[in-house]
Coordinates of C-alpha atoms and ligand atoms in Angstrom, one line a residue:
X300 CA 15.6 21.9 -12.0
X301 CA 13.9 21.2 -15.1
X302 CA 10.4 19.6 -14.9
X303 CA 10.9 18.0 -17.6
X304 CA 8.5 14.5 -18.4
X305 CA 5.1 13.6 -17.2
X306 CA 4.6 16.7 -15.1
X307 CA 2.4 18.6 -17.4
X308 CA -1.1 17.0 -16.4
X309 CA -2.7 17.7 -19.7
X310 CA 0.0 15.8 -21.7
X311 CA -0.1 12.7 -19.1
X312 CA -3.7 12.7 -18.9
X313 CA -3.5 10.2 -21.6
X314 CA -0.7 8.3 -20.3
X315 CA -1.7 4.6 -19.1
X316 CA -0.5 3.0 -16.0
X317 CA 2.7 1.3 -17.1
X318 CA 3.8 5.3 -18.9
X319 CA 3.2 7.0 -15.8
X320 CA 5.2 4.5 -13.2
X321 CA 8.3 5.2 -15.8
X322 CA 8.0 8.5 -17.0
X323 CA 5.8 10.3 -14.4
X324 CA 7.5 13.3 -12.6
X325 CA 11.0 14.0 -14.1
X326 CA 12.5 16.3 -13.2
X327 CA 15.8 17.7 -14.8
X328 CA 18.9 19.1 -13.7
X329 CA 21.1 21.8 -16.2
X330 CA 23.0 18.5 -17.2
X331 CA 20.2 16.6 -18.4
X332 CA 21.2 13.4 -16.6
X333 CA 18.3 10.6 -17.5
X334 CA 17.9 9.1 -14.5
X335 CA 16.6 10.8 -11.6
X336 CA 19.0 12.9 -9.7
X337 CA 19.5 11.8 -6.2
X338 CA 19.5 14.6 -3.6
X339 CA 21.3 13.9 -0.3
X340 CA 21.0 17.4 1.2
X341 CA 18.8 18.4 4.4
X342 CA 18.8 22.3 3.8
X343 CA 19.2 24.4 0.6
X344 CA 20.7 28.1 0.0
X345 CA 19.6 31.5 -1.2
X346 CA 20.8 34.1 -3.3
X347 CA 19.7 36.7 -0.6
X348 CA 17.6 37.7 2.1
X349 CA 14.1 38.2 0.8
X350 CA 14.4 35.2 -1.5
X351 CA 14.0 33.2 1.5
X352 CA 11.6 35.1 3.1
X353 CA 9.3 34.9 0.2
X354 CA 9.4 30.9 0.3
X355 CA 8.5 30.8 3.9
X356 CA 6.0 32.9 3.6
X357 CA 4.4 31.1 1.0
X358 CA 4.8 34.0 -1.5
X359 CA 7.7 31.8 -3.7
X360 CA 8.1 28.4 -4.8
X361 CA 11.4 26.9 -3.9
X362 CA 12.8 24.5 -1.3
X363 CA 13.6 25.4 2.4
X364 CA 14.3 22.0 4.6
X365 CA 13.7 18.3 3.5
X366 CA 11.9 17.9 6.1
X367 CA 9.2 19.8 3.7
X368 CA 10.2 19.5 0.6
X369 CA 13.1 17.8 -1.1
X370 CA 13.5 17.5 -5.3
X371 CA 14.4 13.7 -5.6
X372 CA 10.9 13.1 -3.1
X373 CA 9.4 15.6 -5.1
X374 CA 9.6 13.6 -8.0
X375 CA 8.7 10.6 -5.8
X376 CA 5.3 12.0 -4.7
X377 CA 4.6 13.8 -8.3
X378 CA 5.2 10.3 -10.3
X379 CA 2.9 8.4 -7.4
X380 CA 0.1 11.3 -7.7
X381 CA 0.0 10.9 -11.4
X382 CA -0.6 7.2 -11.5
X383 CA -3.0 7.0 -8.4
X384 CA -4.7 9.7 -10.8
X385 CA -5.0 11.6 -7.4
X386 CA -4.5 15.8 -7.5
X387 CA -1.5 15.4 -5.0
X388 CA 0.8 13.0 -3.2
X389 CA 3.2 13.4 0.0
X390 CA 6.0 10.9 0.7
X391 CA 6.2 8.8 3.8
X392 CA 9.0 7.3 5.6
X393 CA 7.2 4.3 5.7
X394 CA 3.8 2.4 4.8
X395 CA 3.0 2.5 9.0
X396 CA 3.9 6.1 8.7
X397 CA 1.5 6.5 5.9
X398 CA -1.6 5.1 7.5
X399 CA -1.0 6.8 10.8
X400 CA -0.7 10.7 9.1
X401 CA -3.3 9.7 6.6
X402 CA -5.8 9.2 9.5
X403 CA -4.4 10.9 12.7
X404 CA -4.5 14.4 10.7
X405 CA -7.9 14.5 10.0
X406 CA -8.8 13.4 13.6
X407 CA -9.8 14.6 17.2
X408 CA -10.6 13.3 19.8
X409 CA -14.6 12.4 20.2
X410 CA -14.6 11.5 16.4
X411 CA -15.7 7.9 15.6
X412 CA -13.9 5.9 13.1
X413 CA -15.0 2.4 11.1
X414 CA -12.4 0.1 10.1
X415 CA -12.2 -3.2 7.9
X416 CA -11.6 -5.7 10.8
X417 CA -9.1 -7.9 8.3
X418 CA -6.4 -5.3 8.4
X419 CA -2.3 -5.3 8.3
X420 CA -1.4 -6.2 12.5
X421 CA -0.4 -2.1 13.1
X422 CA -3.2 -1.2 11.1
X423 CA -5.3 -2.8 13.3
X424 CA -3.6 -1.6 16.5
X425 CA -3.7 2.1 15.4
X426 CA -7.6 1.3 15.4
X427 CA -7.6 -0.8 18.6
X428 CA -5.1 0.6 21.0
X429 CA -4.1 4.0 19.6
X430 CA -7.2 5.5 18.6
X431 CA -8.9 5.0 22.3
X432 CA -5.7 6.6 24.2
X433 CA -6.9 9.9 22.2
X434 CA -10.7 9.8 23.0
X435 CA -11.1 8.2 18.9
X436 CA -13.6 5.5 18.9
X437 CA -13.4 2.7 16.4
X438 CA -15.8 0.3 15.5
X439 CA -14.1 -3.1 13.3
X440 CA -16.6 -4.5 11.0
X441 CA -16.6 -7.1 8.3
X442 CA -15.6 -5.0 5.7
X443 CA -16.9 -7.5 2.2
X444 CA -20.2 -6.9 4.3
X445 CA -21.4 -4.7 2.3
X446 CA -24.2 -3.6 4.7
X447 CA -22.4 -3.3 7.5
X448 CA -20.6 -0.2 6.6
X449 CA -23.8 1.8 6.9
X450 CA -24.5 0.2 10.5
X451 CA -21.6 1.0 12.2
X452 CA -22.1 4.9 11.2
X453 CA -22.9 7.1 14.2
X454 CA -23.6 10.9 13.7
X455 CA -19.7 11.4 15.1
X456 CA -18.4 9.5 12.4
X457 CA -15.6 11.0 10.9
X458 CA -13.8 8.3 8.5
X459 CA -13.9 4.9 7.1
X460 CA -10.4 2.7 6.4
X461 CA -10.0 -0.5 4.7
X462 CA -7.5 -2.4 3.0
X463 CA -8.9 -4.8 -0.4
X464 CA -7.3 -7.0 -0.6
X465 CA -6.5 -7.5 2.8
X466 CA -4.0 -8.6 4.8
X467 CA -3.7 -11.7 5.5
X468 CA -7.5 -13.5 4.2
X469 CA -7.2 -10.8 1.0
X470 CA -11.0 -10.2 1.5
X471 CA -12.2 -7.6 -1.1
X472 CA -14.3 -4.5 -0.5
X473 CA -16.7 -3.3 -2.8
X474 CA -15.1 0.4 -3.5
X475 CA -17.8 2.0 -5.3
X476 CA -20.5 1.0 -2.8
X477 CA -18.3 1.6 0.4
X478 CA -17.1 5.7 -1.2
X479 CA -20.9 5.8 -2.3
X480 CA -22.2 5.3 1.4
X481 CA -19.3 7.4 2.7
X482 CA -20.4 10.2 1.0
X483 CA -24.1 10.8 1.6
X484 CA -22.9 10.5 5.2
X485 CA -19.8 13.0 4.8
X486 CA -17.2 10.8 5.3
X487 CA -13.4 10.7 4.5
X488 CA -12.5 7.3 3.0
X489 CA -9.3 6.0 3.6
X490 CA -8.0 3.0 1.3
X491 CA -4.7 0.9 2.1
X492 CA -3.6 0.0 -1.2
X493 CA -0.5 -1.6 -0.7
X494 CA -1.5 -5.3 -1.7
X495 CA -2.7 -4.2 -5.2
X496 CA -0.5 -1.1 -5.9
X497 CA -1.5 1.4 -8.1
X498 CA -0.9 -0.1 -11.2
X499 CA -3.3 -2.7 -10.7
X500 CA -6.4 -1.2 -8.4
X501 CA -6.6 2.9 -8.5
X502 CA -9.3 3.0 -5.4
X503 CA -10.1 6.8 -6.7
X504 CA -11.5 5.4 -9.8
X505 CA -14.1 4.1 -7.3
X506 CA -14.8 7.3 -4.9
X507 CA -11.6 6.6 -2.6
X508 CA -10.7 10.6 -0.8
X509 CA -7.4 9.3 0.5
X510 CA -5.6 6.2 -0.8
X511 CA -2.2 5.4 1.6
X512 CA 0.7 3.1 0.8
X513 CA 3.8 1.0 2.3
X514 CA 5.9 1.7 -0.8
X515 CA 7.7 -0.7 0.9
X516 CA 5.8 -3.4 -0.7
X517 CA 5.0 -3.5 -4.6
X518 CA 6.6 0.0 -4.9
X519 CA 10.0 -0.6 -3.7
X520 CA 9.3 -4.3 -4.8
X521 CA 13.1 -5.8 -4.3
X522 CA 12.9 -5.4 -0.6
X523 CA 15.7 -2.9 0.1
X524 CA 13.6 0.0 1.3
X525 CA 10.9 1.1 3.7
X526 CA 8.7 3.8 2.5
X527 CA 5.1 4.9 2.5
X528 CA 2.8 7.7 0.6
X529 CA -0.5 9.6 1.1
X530 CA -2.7 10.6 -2.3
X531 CA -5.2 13.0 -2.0
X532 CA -6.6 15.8 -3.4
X533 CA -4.9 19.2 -2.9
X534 CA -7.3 20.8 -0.4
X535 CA -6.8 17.7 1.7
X536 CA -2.5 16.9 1.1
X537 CA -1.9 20.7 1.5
X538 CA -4.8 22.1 4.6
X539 CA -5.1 18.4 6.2
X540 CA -1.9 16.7 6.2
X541 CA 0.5 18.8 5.1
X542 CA 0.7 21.0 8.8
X543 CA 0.6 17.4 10.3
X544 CA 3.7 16.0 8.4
X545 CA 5.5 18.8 8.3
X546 CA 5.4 19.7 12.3
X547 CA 5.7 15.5 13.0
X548 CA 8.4 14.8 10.9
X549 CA 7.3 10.9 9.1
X550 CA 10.0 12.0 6.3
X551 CA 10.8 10.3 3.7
X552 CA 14.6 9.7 3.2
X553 CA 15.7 11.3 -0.5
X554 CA 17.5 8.3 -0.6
X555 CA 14.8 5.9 0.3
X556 CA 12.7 8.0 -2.4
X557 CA 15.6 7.4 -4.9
X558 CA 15.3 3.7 -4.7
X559 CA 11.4 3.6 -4.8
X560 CA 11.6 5.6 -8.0
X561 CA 13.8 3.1 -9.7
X562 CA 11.1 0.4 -8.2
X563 CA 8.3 2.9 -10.1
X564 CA 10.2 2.2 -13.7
X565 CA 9.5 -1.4 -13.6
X566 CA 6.1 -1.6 -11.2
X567 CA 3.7 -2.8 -13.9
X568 CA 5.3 -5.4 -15.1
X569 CA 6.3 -6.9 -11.9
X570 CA 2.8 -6.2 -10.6
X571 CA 1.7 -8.8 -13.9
X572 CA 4.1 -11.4 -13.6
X573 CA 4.0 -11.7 -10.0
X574 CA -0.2 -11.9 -10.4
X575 CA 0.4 -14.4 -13.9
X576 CA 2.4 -16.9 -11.4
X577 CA 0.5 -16.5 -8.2
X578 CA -2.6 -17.4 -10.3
X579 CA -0.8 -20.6 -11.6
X580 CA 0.6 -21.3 -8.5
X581 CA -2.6 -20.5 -6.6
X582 CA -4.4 -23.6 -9.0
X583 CA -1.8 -26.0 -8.5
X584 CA -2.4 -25.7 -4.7
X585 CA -6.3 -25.5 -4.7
X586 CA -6.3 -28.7 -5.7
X587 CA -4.5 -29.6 -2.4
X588 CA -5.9 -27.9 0.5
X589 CA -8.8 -27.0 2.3
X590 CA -9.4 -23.2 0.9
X591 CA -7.4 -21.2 -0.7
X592 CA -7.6 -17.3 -1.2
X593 CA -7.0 -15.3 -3.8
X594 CA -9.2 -12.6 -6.0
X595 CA -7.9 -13.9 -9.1
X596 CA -9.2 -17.7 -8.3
X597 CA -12.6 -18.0 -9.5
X598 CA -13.0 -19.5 -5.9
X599 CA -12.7 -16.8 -4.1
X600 CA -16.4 -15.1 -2.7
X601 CA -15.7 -12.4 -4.6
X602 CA -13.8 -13.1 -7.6
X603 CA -15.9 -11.1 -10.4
X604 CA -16.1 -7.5 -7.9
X605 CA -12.2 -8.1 -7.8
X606 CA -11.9 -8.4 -11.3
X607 CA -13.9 -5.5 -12.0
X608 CA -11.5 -3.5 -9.5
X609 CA -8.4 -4.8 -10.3
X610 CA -6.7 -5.5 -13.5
X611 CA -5.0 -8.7 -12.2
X612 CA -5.3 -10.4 -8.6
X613 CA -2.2 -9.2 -7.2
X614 CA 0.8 -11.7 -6.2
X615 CA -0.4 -12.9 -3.1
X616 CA -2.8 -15.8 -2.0
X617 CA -3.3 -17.6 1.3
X618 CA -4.2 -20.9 2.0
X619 CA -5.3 -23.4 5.0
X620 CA -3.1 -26.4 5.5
X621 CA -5.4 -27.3 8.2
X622 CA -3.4 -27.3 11.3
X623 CA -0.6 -25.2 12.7
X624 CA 2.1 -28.5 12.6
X625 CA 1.4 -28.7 8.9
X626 CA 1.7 -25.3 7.9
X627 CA 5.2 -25.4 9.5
X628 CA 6.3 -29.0 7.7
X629 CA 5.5 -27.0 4.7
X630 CA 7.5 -23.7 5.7
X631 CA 10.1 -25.9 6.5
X632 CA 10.5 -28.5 3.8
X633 CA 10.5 -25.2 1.6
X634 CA 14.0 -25.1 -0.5
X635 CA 13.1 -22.2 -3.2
X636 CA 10.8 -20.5 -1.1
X637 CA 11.8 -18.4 2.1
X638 CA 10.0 -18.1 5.1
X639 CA 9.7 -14.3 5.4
X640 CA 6.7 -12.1 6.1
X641 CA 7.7 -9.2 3.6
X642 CA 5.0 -9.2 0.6
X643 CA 5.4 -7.5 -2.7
X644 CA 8.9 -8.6 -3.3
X645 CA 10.4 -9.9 -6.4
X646 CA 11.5 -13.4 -4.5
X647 CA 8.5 -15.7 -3.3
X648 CA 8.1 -16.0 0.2
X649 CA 5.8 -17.4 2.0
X650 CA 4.5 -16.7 5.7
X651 CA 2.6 -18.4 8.8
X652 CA 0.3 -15.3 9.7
X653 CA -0.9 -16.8 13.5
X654 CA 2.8 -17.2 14.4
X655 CA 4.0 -13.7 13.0
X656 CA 2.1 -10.8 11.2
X657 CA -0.8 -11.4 13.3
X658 CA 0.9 -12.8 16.4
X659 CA 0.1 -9.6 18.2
X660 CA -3.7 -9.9 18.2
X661 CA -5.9 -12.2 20.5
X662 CA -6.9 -15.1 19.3
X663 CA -10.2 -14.0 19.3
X664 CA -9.4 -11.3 17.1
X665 CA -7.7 -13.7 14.9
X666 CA -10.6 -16.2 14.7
X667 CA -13.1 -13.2 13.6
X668 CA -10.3 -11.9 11.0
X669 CA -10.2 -16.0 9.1
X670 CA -6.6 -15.8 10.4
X671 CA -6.4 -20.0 11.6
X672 CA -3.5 -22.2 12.8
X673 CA -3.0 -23.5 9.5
X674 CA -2.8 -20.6 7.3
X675 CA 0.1 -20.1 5.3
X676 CA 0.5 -16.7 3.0
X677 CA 3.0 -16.7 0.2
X678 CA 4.2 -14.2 -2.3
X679 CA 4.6 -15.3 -5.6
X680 CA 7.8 -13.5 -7.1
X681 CA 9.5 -13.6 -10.4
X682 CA 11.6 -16.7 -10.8
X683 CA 10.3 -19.2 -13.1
X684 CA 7.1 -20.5 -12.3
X685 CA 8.2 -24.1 -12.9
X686 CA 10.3 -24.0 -10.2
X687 CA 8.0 -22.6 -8.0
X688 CA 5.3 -25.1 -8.4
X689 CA 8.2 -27.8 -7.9
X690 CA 9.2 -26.3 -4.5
X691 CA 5.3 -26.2 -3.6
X692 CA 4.5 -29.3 -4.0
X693 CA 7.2 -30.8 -2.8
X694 CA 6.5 -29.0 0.2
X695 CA 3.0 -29.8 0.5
X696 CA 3.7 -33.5 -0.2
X697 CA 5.7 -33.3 3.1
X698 CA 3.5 -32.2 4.8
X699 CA 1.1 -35.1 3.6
X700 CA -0.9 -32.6 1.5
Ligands
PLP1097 C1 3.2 -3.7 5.1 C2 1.9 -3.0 5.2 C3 1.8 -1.9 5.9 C4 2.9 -1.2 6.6 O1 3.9 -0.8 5.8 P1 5.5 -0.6 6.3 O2 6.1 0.0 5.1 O3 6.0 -1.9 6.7 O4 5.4 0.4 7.4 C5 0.5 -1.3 6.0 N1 -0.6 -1.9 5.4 C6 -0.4 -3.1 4.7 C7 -1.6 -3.7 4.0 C8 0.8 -3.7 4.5 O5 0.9 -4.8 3.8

């Protein structure tokens, strides 16, 4: 294998977003195929006996088990470290996978973790019901408080984790201040950065240690794949979670890598037109409805700290129909549209949070989070935005919105 493109760091230091999602980490084979090279092998071979004793013990580069290392993931986690702008990257077999490594392997029991209460379900019962089975305490705050972060710190605390936007009210965290309190208190921030995706919100621009992914999402973005990654710097991928992964197994499937790499080649421009539509989408329907959310709306508490974080609001917004029976006359007088809970896709589809996502919480939990009976959440895909806004409001009109 060559290393051909984007893995020399001082050539690709230059190299903007949309560059680096198609040309980051390619590597070549002796036959100088263009696209990556797809390798479905678990083990590899070895000229002789001390070739492979050098590699396990650390002495030669080379690959021993995909469970460790694999070249098509390799090129994976080397194109996803380049555009995160992060030192290294490890591949996950999923996003869920992603967020547990990223925090489980930098914790022990009697540490003390704070987490942005508006998180992903799982996300939140990682924090909630996993955590305290281990001896981990958690505290959930508001996370777009921007002084609550500093309250919840105890002298045990270990790491902070927040989505922005989150999942499903897309509340937005102030990065800069959040990393900034983090680390006079030597802290390890973790950021979810699956509803943005790295071509539109790097959180290590803004003091982000660890950024973690469901490449499921934007990444993969045609919803064939599950697949998750951890950016960090090298200290932390290779001495933190590297014995972790490697003794757990979260493994990315090369093929699952495969497909997420030909997601990579076309990320920026689906990450725009997705946001361009959900933002003219999102202005039809304010009009409409109670409240609507979405960073890119000047609406939204906390439009201009989004904008100055993201380079577009993402395609996703939620809204309030009000009650739970409207929210399902529009999910079902939806023709376009498809009720589905998967976000990032190229197809819009568009989701009733109470009843699925976040049917798994208490309602309690639910009522603190902004999650009511008559939010809906929709991804805005690719088709043509006129049809989209016919389908809405058709929708919405049958719902007597
Ligand atoms: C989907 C999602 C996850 C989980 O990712 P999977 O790939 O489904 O395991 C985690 N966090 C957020 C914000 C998500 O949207």
């Amino acid at each position: 294998m060559k290393k051909t493109t984007g893995t020399d760091r001082d050539v690709t230091a230059g190299w903007r977003p949309a560059t680096r999602a198609l040309r980051g980490g390619t590597w070549r084979s002796e036959h100088g195929e263009t696209s990556e090279a797809l390798f479905l092998t678990s083990g590899y071979t070895y000229d002789d006996a001390a070739t492979v004793a050098a590699r396990f013990a650390g002495e030669a580069e080379g690959m021993t088990y995909s469970r460790l290392q694999n070249p098509t993931v390799g090129m994976l986690e080397e194109r996803i470290a380049l555009m995160e702008g992060a030192e290294a990257c490890r591949a996950q077999a999923s996003g869920m996978a992603a967020m547990t490594a990223a925090l489980l392997c930098q914790l022990s029991a009697g540490d003390h973790v704070v987490a942005g209460r508006a998180a992903f379900g799982s996300c939140r019962w990682l924090v909630d019901s996993l955590f305290p089975r281990f001896g981990i305490e958690a505290t959930t705050i508001d996370a777009a408080d921007d002084a609550a972060w500093e309250a919840a710190i105890r002298p045990n605390t270990r790491v902070f984790f927040y989505e922005t936007p989150a999942n499903p009210t897309l509340d937005v965290v102030d990065m800069a201040h959040v990393s900034a309190v983090a680390k006079a208190h030597g802290i390890v921030t973790v950021v979810d950065n699956a509803f943005a995706g790295p071509t539109l919100q790097r959180p290590m621009e803004f003091g982000a240690d660890v950024v973690a992914y469901s490449a499921t999402k934007l990444m993969d973005g045609q919803g064939r794949v599950l697949a998750g990654a951890v950016c960090g710097s090298t200290q932390f991928i290779e001495e933190v979670l590297l014995p972790f992964q490697r003794n757990t197994g979260p493994t990315l499937s090369p093929f699952n890598a495969w497909v997420v790499l030909k997601g990579l080649e076309t990320l920026d421009l689906r990450a725009r037109r997705q946001s361009e539509n959900a933002l003219a989408l999102g202005r039809v329907v304010e009009g409409r409805v109670p409240r609507i959310l979405h960073p890119g709306l000047p609406s939204h508490p906390r439009h201009a700290l989004a904008m100055s974080q993201m380079d577009a609001g993402g395609p996703i917004f939620a809204f309030d129909t009000g009650s739970r029976e409207k929210a399902f006359a529009v999910l079902d007088a939806l023709q376009l549209i498809d009720i589905s809970n998967n976000i990032g896709d190229a197809r819009s589809l568009m989701c009733h949070p109470a009843s699925t996502t976040h049917a798994g919480l208490t309602a309690e939990v639910r009522a603190e989070m902004g999650v009511t009976e008559g939010l809906l959440r929709i991804n805005v895909g690719l088709e043509d935005i006129a049809d989209l806004i016919e389908d809405t409001e058709r929708a919405l009109g049958a719902a007597g919105l």
